PDB file of C-alpha atoms in Angstrom:
ATOM      1  CA  UNK A   1      -0.134   0.069  -0.064  1.00 33.00           C
ATOM      2  CA  UNK A   2       1.027   3.487  -0.924  1.00 34.00           C
ATOM      3  CA  UNK A   3       2.305   5.828   1.910  1.00 32.00           C
ATOM      4  CA  UNK A   4       1.075   9.458   1.467  1.00 31.00           C
ATOM      5  CA  UNK A   5       4.561  11.457   2.078  1.00 30.00           C
ATOM      6  CA  UNK A   6       7.042  10.730  -0.431  1.00 27.00           C
ATOM      7  CA  UNK A   7      10.879   9.140   0.032  1.00 26.00           C
ATOM      8  CA  UNK A   8      13.044   9.940  -2.866  1.00 27.00           C
ATOM      9  CA  UNK A   9      13.372  13.138  -4.327  1.00 31.00           C
ATOM     10  CA  UNK A  10      15.502  12.668  -7.884  1.00 32.00           C
ATOM     11  CA  UNK A  11      17.195  15.660  -9.498  1.00 32.00           C
ATOM     12  CA  UNK A  12      18.291  15.779 -13.088  1.00 34.00           C
ATOM     13  CA  UNK A  13      19.982  18.954 -14.825  1.00 34.00           C
ATOM     14  CA  UNK A  14      19.528  18.754 -18.494  1.00 35.00           C
ATOM     15  CA  UNK A  15      20.352  22.222 -20.747  1.00 32.00           C
ATOM     16  CA  UNK A  16      19.103  22.346 -23.868  1.00 34.00           C
ATOM     17  CA  UNK A  17      21.093  24.324 -26.684  1.00 30.00           C
ATOM     18  CA  UNK A  18      18.212  25.096 -29.057  1.00 32.00           C
ATOM     19  CA  UNK A  19      15.376  28.007 -29.497  1.00 37.00           C
ATOM     20  CA  UNK A  20      11.780  27.208 -28.996  1.00 40.00           C
ATOM     21  CA  UNK A  21       8.723  28.959 -29.584  1.00 39.00           C
ATOM     22  CA  UNK A  22       5.668  29.567 -27.944  1.00 47.00           C
ATOM     23  CA  UNK A  23       3.476  28.987 -31.295  1.00 53.00           C
ATOM     24  CA  UNK A  24       5.544  25.484 -32.177  1.00 74.00           C
ATOM     25  CA  UNK A  25       4.798  22.353 -30.233  1.00 84.00           C
ATOM     26  CA  UNK A  26       7.721  21.191 -29.064  1.00 88.00           C
ATOM     27  CA  UNK A  27       7.725  18.051 -27.299  1.00 91.00           C
ATOM     28  CA  UNK A  28       9.272  19.125 -23.977  1.00 89.00           C
ATOM     29  CA  UNK A  29       9.444  15.459 -22.142  1.00 91.00           C
ATOM     30  CA  UNK A  30       9.524  11.742 -22.430  1.00 94.00           C
ATOM     31  CA  UNK A  31       8.989   8.795 -19.373  1.00 94.00           C
ATOM     32  CA  UNK A  32       8.360   5.332 -20.332  1.00 96.00           C
ATOM     33  CA  UNK A  33       8.557   2.555 -17.786  1.00 96.00           C
ATOM     34  CA  UNK A  34      10.801  -0.431 -18.411  1.00 95.00           C
ATOM     35  CA  UNK A  35      10.724  -2.452 -21.218  1.00 95.00           C
ATOM     36  CA  UNK A  36       8.227  -5.367 -20.888  1.00 95.00           C
ATOM     37  CA  UNK A  37       7.894  -8.211 -23.833  1.00 94.00           C
ATOM     38  CA  UNK A  38       4.478  -8.557 -22.709  1.00 93.00           C
ATOM     39  CA  UNK A  39       3.285  -4.859 -23.737  1.00 93.00           C
ATOM     40  CA  UNK A  40       4.534  -6.230 -27.849  1.00 93.00           C
ATOM     41  CA  UNK A  41       1.095  -8.779 -27.061  1.00 92.00           C
ATOM     42  CA  UNK A  42      -1.564  -9.059 -29.072  1.00 92.00           C
ATOM     43  CA  UNK A  43      -4.279  -8.083 -26.511  1.00 92.00           C
ATOM     44  CA  UNK A  44      -2.422  -5.182 -25.316  1.00 94.00           C
ATOM     45  CA  UNK A  45      -1.462  -3.559 -28.492  1.00 95.00           C
ATOM     46  CA  UNK A  46      -5.278  -4.309 -29.625  1.00 95.00           C
ATOM     47  CA  UNK A  47      -6.581  -2.058 -26.742  1.00 96.00           C
ATOM     48  CA  UNK A  48      -3.585   0.384 -27.147  1.00 97.00           C
ATOM     49  CA  UNK A  49      -4.548   1.067 -30.820  1.00 97.00           C
ATOM     50  CA  UNK A  50      -8.444   1.512 -29.496  1.00 97.00           C
ATOM     51  CA  UNK A  51      -6.963   4.039 -26.625  1.00 98.00           C
ATOM     52  CA  UNK A  52      -5.601   6.084 -29.163  1.00 98.00           C
ATOM     53  CA  UNK A  53      -8.364   6.723 -31.636  1.00 98.00           C
ATOM     54  CA  UNK A  54     -10.435   7.043 -28.437  1.00 98.00           C
ATOM     55  CA  UNK A  55      -8.265   9.557 -27.476  1.00 98.00           C
ATOM     56  CA  UNK A  56      -8.179  11.384 -30.965  1.00 97.00           C
ATOM     57  CA  UNK A  57     -11.098  11.387 -32.035  1.00 96.00           C
ATOM     58  CA  UNK A  58     -13.222  12.591 -28.595  1.00 97.00           C
ATOM     59  CA  UNK A  59     -10.618  15.178 -27.573  1.00 97.00           C
ATOM     60  CA  UNK A  60     -11.307  18.236 -29.757  1.00 93.00           C
ATOM     61  CA  UNK A  61     -14.978  17.235 -28.947  1.00 94.00           C
ATOM     62  CA  UNK A  62     -14.218  17.370 -24.542  1.00 94.00           C
ATOM     63  CA  UNK A  63     -12.695  20.854 -24.040  1.00 93.00           C
ATOM     64  CA  UNK A  64      -9.142  19.817 -24.655  1.00 96.00           C
ATOM     65  CA  UNK A  65      -9.198  16.443 -21.436  1.00 97.00           C
ATOM     66  CA  UNK A  66     -10.124  12.881 -22.272  1.00 98.00           C
ATOM     67  CA  UNK A  67      -9.734   9.952 -20.193  1.00 98.00           C
ATOM     68  CA  UNK A  68     -11.159   6.572 -20.865  1.00 98.00           C
ATOM     69  CA  UNK A  69     -10.222   2.429 -20.459  1.00 97.00           C
ATOM     70  CA  UNK A  70      -9.941  -0.411 -23.523  1.00 97.00           C
ATOM     71  CA  UNK A  71     -10.221  -3.492 -22.979  1.00 95.00           C
ATOM     72  CA  UNK A  72     -11.292  -6.240 -19.911  1.00 86.00           C
ATOM     73  CA  UNK A  73      -8.954  -7.207 -16.978  1.00 78.00           C
ATOM     74  CA  UNK A  74      -6.479  -9.048 -19.389  1.00 77.00           C
ATOM     75  CA  UNK A  75      -4.292  -6.159 -21.634  1.00 85.00           C
ATOM     76  CA  UNK A  76      -7.030  -3.595 -20.282  1.00 95.00           C
ATOM     77  CA  UNK A  77      -5.073   0.207 -20.740  1.00 97.00           C
ATOM     78  CA  UNK A  78      -5.923   3.348 -19.003  1.00 98.00           C
ATOM     79  CA  UNK A  79      -5.577   6.737 -20.667  1.00 98.00           C
ATOM     80  CA  UNK A  80      -5.395  10.159 -20.977  1.00 98.00           C
ATOM     81  CA  UNK A  81      -4.674  13.480 -23.113  1.00 98.00           C
ATOM     82  CA  UNK A  82      -4.473  16.949 -21.599  1.00 96.00           C
ATOM     83  CA  UNK A  83      -4.244  19.771 -24.052  1.00 96.00           C
ATOM     84  CA  UNK A  84      -3.081  23.113 -22.520  1.00 94.00           C
ATOM     85  CA  UNK A  85      -6.864  25.214 -22.221  1.00 93.00           C
ATOM     86  CA  UNK A  86      -6.452  28.018 -24.792  1.00 93.00           C
ATOM     87  CA  UNK A  87      -4.954  26.164 -27.512  1.00 92.00           C
ATOM     88  CA  UNK A  88      -7.563  25.599 -30.548  1.00 93.00           C
ATOM     89  CA  UNK A  89      -9.294  22.271 -31.449  1.00 94.00           C
ATOM     90  CA  UNK A  90      -6.855  21.750 -34.265  1.00 94.00           C
ATOM     91  CA  UNK A  91      -3.723  22.402 -32.109  1.00 94.00           C
ATOM     92  CA  UNK A  92      -5.548  20.021 -30.000  1.00 96.00           C
ATOM     93  CA  UNK A  93      -5.600  16.915 -31.800  1.00 95.00           C
ATOM     94  CA  UNK A  94      -2.554  17.675 -34.072  1.00 95.00           C
ATOM     95  CA  UNK A  95      -1.215  17.266 -30.410  1.00 97.00           C
ATOM     96  CA  UNK A  96      -2.897  14.365 -29.768  1.00 97.00           C
ATOM     97  CA  UNK A  97      -1.906  12.961 -32.588  1.00 97.00           C
ATOM     98  CA  UNK A  98       2.135  13.624 -31.596  1.00 97.00           C
ATOM     99  CA  UNK A  99       2.211  12.379 -28.744  1.00 98.00           C
ATOM    100  CA  UNK A 100       0.798   9.086 -29.660  1.00 98.00           C
ATOM    101  CA  UNK A 101       3.587   9.281 -32.579  1.00 97.00           C
ATOM    102  CA  UNK A 102       6.155   9.967 -30.322  1.00 97.00           C
ATOM    103  CA  UNK A 103       5.189   7.211 -27.874  1.00 98.00           C
ATOM    104  CA  UNK A 104       4.937   4.543 -30.492  1.00 97.00           C
ATOM    105  CA  UNK A 105       8.274   5.312 -31.853  1.00 97.00           C
ATOM    106  CA  UNK A 106      10.157   6.157 -28.221  1.00 97.00           C
ATOM    107  CA  UNK A 107       8.485   3.856 -26.106  1.00 97.00           C
ATOM    108  CA  UNK A 108       7.007   0.598 -28.304  1.00 96.00           C
ATOM    109  CA  UNK A 109       8.219  -1.971 -25.214  1.00 96.00           C
ATOM    110  CA  UNK A 110       6.409  -0.283 -22.065  1.00 97.00           C
ATOM    111  CA  UNK A 111       2.806  -0.553 -20.778  1.00 97.00           C
ATOM    112  CA  UNK A 112       3.174   3.041 -19.225  1.00 97.00           C
ATOM    113  CA  UNK A 113       4.090   6.582 -20.991  1.00 97.00           C
ATOM    114  CA  UNK A 114       3.909  10.267 -20.115  1.00 97.00           C
ATOM    115  CA  UNK A 115       4.407  12.452 -23.183  1.00 97.00           C
ATOM    116  CA  UNK A 116       5.048  16.390 -22.390  1.00 96.00           C
ATOM    117  CA  UNK A 117       4.564  18.633 -24.992  1.00 94.00           C
ATOM    118  CA  UNK A 118       4.528  22.527 -24.796  1.00 89.00           C
ATOM    119  CA  UNK A 119       0.348  22.133 -25.982  1.00 93.00           C
ATOM    120  CA  UNK A 120      -0.351  18.388 -24.415  1.00 96.00           C
ATOM    121  CA  UNK A 121       0.040  16.199 -22.349  1.00 97.00           C
ATOM    122  CA  UNK A 122      -0.112  12.286 -22.994  1.00 98.00           C
ATOM    123  CA  UNK A 123      -0.215   9.535 -20.768  1.00 98.00           C
ATOM    124  CA  UNK A 124      -1.222   5.643 -20.838  1.00 98.00           C
ATOM    125  CA  UNK A 125      -1.395   2.638 -18.407  1.00 97.00           C
ATOM    126  CA  UNK A 126      -1.648  -0.690 -17.632  1.00 96.00           C
ATOM    127  CA  UNK A 127      -2.418   0.580 -14.596  1.00 96.00           C
ATOM    128  CA  UNK A 128      -5.163   2.620 -13.227  1.00 96.00           C
ATOM    129  CA  UNK A 129      -4.100   6.013 -12.169  1.00 97.00           C
ATOM    130  CA  UNK A 130      -7.273   8.400 -12.868  1.00 98.00           C
ATOM    131  CA  UNK A 131      -8.255  10.695 -10.306  1.00 97.00           C
ATOM    132  CA  UNK A 132      -4.579  10.486  -8.673  1.00 97.00           C
ATOM    133  CA  UNK A 133      -2.400  13.271  -8.027  1.00 96.00           C
ATOM    134  CA  UNK A 134       1.009  12.893  -8.467  1.00 93.00           C
ATOM    135  CA  UNK A 135       3.775  15.145  -8.608  1.00 84.00           C
ATOM    136  CA  UNK A 136       6.164  14.443 -11.084  1.00 80.00           C
ATOM    137  CA  UNK A 137       7.013  17.488 -13.314  1.00 84.00           C
ATOM    138  CA  UNK A 138       9.723  19.274 -15.454  1.00 85.00           C
ATOM    139  CA  UNK A 139      10.425  22.868 -15.021  1.00 87.00           C
ATOM    140  CA  UNK A 140      12.048  24.987 -18.883  1.00 86.00           C
ATOM    141  CA  UNK A 141      13.940  28.296 -16.957  1.00 84.00           C
ATOM    142  CA  UNK A 142      15.482  31.002 -18.998  1.00 73.00           C
ATOM    143  CA  UNK A 143      19.144  30.834 -17.724  1.00 73.00           C
ATOM    144  CA  UNK A 144      20.081  34.407 -19.042  1.00 72.00           C
ATOM    145  CA  UNK A 145      17.413  36.658 -18.967  1.00 78.00           C
ATOM    146  CA  UNK A 146      17.001  38.110 -15.300  1.00 85.00           C
ATOM    147  CA  UNK A 147      14.220  39.540 -13.742  1.00 89.00           C
ATOM    148  CA  UNK A 148      14.221  42.941 -10.904  1.00 89.00           C
ATOM    149  CA  UNK A 149      13.954  40.752  -7.158  1.00 87.00           C
ATOM    150  CA  UNK A 150      10.605  43.261  -6.357  1.00 89.00           C
ATOM    151  CA  UNK A 151       9.478  42.893  -9.591  1.00 92.00           C
ATOM    152  CA  UNK A 152      10.087  38.609  -9.667  1.00 89.00           C
ATOM    153  CA  UNK A 153       8.147  38.884  -5.694  1.00 91.00           C
ATOM    154  CA  UNK A 154       5.126  40.115  -7.791  1.00 94.00           C
ATOM    155  CA  UNK A 155       5.556  37.673 -10.382  1.00 93.00           C
ATOM    156  CA  UNK A 156       5.458  34.893  -7.102  1.00 93.00           C
ATOM    157  CA  UNK A 157       1.925  36.271  -5.789  1.00 95.00           C
ATOM    158  CA  UNK A 158       0.811  36.789  -9.235  1.00 96.00           C
ATOM    159  CA  UNK A 159       1.729  33.034  -9.339  1.00 95.00           C
ATOM    160  CA  UNK A 160       0.441  32.007  -5.680  1.00 95.00           C
ATOM    161  CA  UNK A 161      -2.951  33.822  -6.728  1.00 96.00           C
ATOM    162  CA  UNK A 162      -3.727  31.599  -9.518  1.00 97.00           C
ATOM    163  CA  UNK A 163      -3.229  28.447  -7.594  1.00 97.00           C
ATOM    164  CA  UNK A 164      -5.880  29.324  -5.262  1.00 96.00           C
ATOM    165  CA  UNK A 165      -7.916  30.581  -7.578  1.00 96.00           C
ATOM    166  CA  UNK A 166      -7.492  27.811 -10.379  1.00 96.00           C
ATOM    167  CA  UNK A 167      -9.839  25.563  -8.628  1.00 96.00           C
ATOM    168  CA  UNK A 168     -13.317  27.378  -8.864  1.00 95.00           C
ATOM    169  CA  UNK A 169     -12.727  27.701 -12.795  1.00 95.00           C
ATOM    170  CA  UNK A 170     -14.896  24.871 -15.192  1.00 92.00           C
ATOM    171  CA  UNK A 171     -12.144  24.166 -17.464  1.00 94.00           C
ATOM    172  CA  UNK A 172      -9.192  24.423 -14.124  1.00 96.00           C
ATOM    173  CA  UNK A 173      -7.018  26.388 -16.468  1.00 97.00           C
ATOM    174  CA  UNK A 174      -7.066  30.229 -15.278  1.00 96.00           C
ATOM    175  CA  UNK A 175      -4.435  33.522 -17.256  1.00 95.00           C
ATOM    176  CA  UNK A 176      -3.700  36.469 -15.059  1.00 95.00           C
ATOM    177  CA  UNK A 177      -2.064  39.595 -16.112  1.00 95.00           C
ATOM    178  CA  UNK A 178       0.465  42.318 -13.726  1.00 95.00           C
ATOM    179  CA  UNK A 179       1.356  45.885 -15.192  1.00 95.00           C
ATOM    180  CA  UNK A 180       5.288  46.824 -12.971  1.00 93.00           C
ATOM    181  CA  UNK A 181       5.026  49.986 -14.734  1.00 92.00           C
ATOM    182  CA  UNK A 182       8.212  50.637 -16.425  1.00 91.00           C
ATOM    183  CA  UNK A 183       9.242  47.379 -16.359  1.00 89.00           C
ATOM    184  CA  UNK A 184       5.828  46.063 -18.251  1.00 93.00           C
ATOM    185  CA  UNK A 185       3.810  43.296 -17.816  1.00 94.00           C
ATOM    186  CA  UNK A 186       4.056  40.246 -16.417  1.00 94.00           C
ATOM    187  CA  UNK A 187       1.759  36.543 -17.836  1.00 95.00           C
ATOM    188  CA  UNK A 188       0.432  33.756 -15.652  1.00 95.00           C
ATOM    189  CA  UNK A 189      -0.658  30.135 -16.176  1.00 95.00           C
ATOM    190  CA  UNK A 190      -1.861  27.458 -14.755  1.00 97.00           C
ATOM    191  CA  UNK A 191      -4.068  23.809 -15.258  1.00 97.00           C
ATOM    192  CA  UNK A 192      -4.969  20.968 -13.750  1.00 97.00           C
ATOM    193  CA  UNK A 193      -5.841  18.018 -15.201  1.00 97.00           C
ATOM    194  CA  UNK A 194      -9.256  17.314 -14.837  1.00 96.00           C
ATOM    195  CA  UNK A 195      -9.683  14.529 -13.685  1.00 97.00           C
ATOM    196  CA  UNK A 196      -7.752  14.928  -9.804  1.00 97.00           C
ATOM    197  CA  UNK A 197     -10.282  17.085  -7.409  1.00 97.00           C
ATOM    198  CA  UNK A 198     -10.112  20.818  -6.572  1.00 97.00           C
ATOM    199  CA  UNK A 199      -8.502  20.586  -4.054  1.00 97.00           C
ATOM    200  CA  UNK A 200      -5.584  17.625  -4.985  1.00 97.00           C
ATOM    201  CA  UNK A 201      -5.436  20.804  -8.034  1.00 97.00           C
ATOM    202  CA  UNK A 202      -4.065  23.454  -5.082  1.00 97.00           C
ATOM    203  CA  UNK A 203      -2.582  21.005  -4.088  1.00 96.00           C
ATOM    204  CA  UNK A 204      -0.126  20.422  -6.898  1.00 97.00           C
ATOM    205  CA  UNK A 205      -0.032  23.669  -7.623  1.00 96.00           C
ATOM    206  CA  UNK A 206       1.105  24.288  -4.239  1.00 95.00           C
ATOM    207  CA  UNK A 207       3.866  21.409  -4.505  1.00 92.00           C
ATOM    208  CA  UNK A 208       5.322  23.149  -7.491  1.00 92.00           C
ATOM    209  CA  UNK A 209       5.405  26.523  -6.533  1.00 91.00           C
ATOM    210  CA  UNK A 210       7.056  25.415  -3.148  1.00 87.00           C
ATOM    211  CA  UNK A 211       9.489  23.122  -4.663  1.00 82.00           C
ATOM    212  CA  UNK A 212      10.594  25.272  -7.719  1.00 81.00           C
ATOM    213  CA  UNK A 213      11.180  29.416  -5.755  1.00 82.00           C
ATOM    214  CA  UNK A 214      14.747  28.749  -5.311  1.00 77.00           C
ATOM    215  CA  UNK A 215      15.184  26.731  -9.112  1.00 79.00           C
ATOM    216  CA  UNK A 216      13.265  29.471 -11.031  1.00 81.00           C
ATOM    217  CA  UNK A 217      14.574  32.357  -8.289  1.00 81.00           C
ATOM    218  CA  UNK A 218      15.124  35.526 -10.787  1.00 87.00           C
ATOM    219  CA  UNK A 219      14.146  34.538 -13.534  1.00 87.00           C
ATOM    220  CA  UNK A 220      12.291  36.872 -15.835  1.00 88.00           C
ATOM    221  CA  UNK A 221      10.419  33.311 -17.888  1.00 89.00           C
ATOM    222  CA  UNK A 222       9.352  30.020 -16.174  1.00 91.00           C
ATOM    223  CA  UNK A 223       7.295  26.297 -17.495  1.00 91.00           C
ATOM    224  CA  UNK A 224       6.546  23.998 -15.209  1.00 92.00           C
ATOM    225  CA  UNK A 225       5.286  20.511 -16.880  1.00 91.00           C
ATOM    226  CA  UNK A 226       3.498  18.266 -14.548  1.00 93.00           C
ATOM    227  CA  UNK A 227       1.353  14.712 -14.488  1.00 94.00           C
ATOM    228  CA  UNK A 228      -1.088  16.527 -13.127  1.00 97.00           C
ATOM    229  CA  UNK A 229      -0.601  20.168 -12.745  1.00 97.00           C
ATOM    230  CA  UNK A 230       1.291  22.567 -15.127  1.00 96.00           C
ATOM    231  CA  UNK A 231       2.441  26.286 -14.654  1.00 95.00           C
ATOM    232  CA  UNK A 232       3.706  29.085 -17.430  1.00 93.00           C
ATOM    233  CA  UNK A 233       4.838  32.177 -16.041  1.00 93.00           C
ATOM    234  CA  UNK A 234       6.573  34.915 -19.148  1.00 92.00           C
ATOM    235  CA  UNK A 235       7.612  38.819 -19.187  1.00 91.00           C
ATOM    236  CA  UNK A 236       5.528  38.575 -22.632  1.00 90.00           C
ATOM    237  CA  UNK A 237       2.218  37.201 -23.452  1.00 90.00           C
ATOM    238  CA  UNK A 238       2.389  33.530 -24.837  1.00 88.00           C
ATOM    239  CA  UNK A 239      -0.852  32.358 -24.638  1.00 89.00           C
ATOM    240  CA  UNK A 240      -3.315  32.357 -27.231  1.00 84.00           C
ATOM    241  CA  UNK A 241      -5.991  35.072 -26.057  1.00 71.00           C
ATOM    242  CA  UNK A 242      -8.722  33.395 -27.353  1.00 54.00           C
ATOM    243  CA  UNK A 243     -11.909  31.770 -25.323  1.00 44.00           C
ATOM    244  CA  UNK A 244     -11.241  28.039 -25.876  1.00 36.00           C
ATOM    245  CA  UNK A 245     -15.312  27.617 -25.043  1.00 34.00           C
ATOM    246  CA  UNK A 246     -17.512  27.716 -28.364  1.00 30.00           C
ATOM    247  CA  UNK A 247     -20.975  26.671 -29.155  1.00 27.00           C
ATOM    248  CA  UNK A 248     -21.517  22.646 -28.077  1.00 28.00           C
ATOM    249  CA  UNK A 249     -18.547  22.707 -26.706  1.00 33.00           C
ATOM    250  CA  UNK A 250     -16.276  22.481 -29.450  1.00 37.00           C
ATOM    251  CA  UNK A 251     -12.523  24.523 -28.978  1.00 40.00           C
ATOM    252  CA  UNK A 252     -12.354  27.389 -31.786  1.00 38.00           C
ATOM    253  CA  UNK A 253      -8.987  27.860 -34.548  1.00 36.00           C
ATOM    254  CA  UNK A 254      -6.368  30.535 -33.940  1.00 35.00           C
ATOM    255  CA  UNK A 255      -3.677  31.668 -34.658  1.00 34.00           C
ATOM    256  CA  UNK A 256      -0.476  33.334 -32.144  1.00 35.00           C
ATOM    257  CA  UNK A 257       3.258  34.304 -33.255  1.00 36.00           C
ATOM    258  CA  UNK A 258       5.604  33.857 -30.037  1.00 35.00           C
ATOM    259  CA  UNK A 259       9.113  34.377 -28.983  1.00 34.00           C
ATOM    260  CA  UNK A 260      12.245  32.606 -29.421  1.00 32.00           C
ATOM    261  CA  UNK A 261      13.444  31.495 -25.406  1.00 34.00           C
ATOM    262  CA  UNK A 262      16.523  29.600 -24.858  1.00 37.00           C
ATOM    263  CA  UNK A 263      15.359  26.886 -21.685  1.00 39.00           C
ATOM    264  CA  UNK A 264      16.898  24.801 -19.710  1.00 38.00           C
ATOM    265  CA  UNK A 265      15.396  22.169 -18.633  1.00 41.00           C
ATOM    266  CA  UNK A 266      15.344  20.120 -14.702  1.00 43.00           C
ATOM    267  CA  UNK A 267      13.314  17.545 -12.990  1.00 43.00           C
ATOM    268  CA  UNK A 268      12.369  16.709 -10.230  1.00 40.00           C
ATOM    269  CA  UNK A 269      10.619  13.450  -9.505  1.00 40.00           C
ATOM    270  CA  UNK A 270       8.352  12.205  -6.084  1.00 35.00           C
ATOM    271  CA  UNK A 271       8.509   8.339  -5.392  1.00 32.00           C
ATOM    272  CA  UNK A 272       5.807   7.050  -3.420  1.00 32.00           C
ATOM    273  CA  UNK A 273       6.935   4.276  -1.100  1.00 31.00           C
ATOM    274  CA  UNK A 274       4.987   0.978  -1.546  1.00 35.00           C
TER     275      UNK A 274
END
């Protein structure tokens, strides 16, 4: 049985030399479970393909979040796709397909896979993880662009406010803007997977903000991608300036141009004790 405390804290630091763009759906991270030959068996592969088909077909119609399971006890697969709350239905659908391609190419023998893209998060497993808040996260920061400490303090207050207010939003997604006078504006965004409770959403975001507070330091921009919640903060408007809800619950199309930034990736994984 799992206990309620965390046993191990793993920290990895990787440097990326390539730039990325806010309007480009780049892959940010990937986790594959250990290779298991049974993942190649017909029952699991059939259920996995059926799962992928269901995710691709349904997520654009469900306002960017969809979870389901396929198969019976033998070879059953659980999966979900979470798109960023501001992206269009087309972007969400394409991101889902890209994530599936990465999973099949990079983790062909894995029964549990997590794929993070800038615009979406894919997870599937042979174990039921629905509704379970987990705190595995990666953080992306700009390693050269620093901000005034007084502005940083206000920015953290902005993100802390979003941490508690997002639970009241129907899609558990929220953006906010901060005017810091001569220093311009700062923009924040938070989101939780819609399968976890609203209270767990707050706990997840609080944990991320606490764990990475020292790491982001006085950086002007950073992004945290988790398995249950996500946070973004920049000195330019990086999110799409559209409503994510249209008639019949279908996400609207959009267009947006972004800014290139250099990134450092740091990974923190919290492992539960059995």
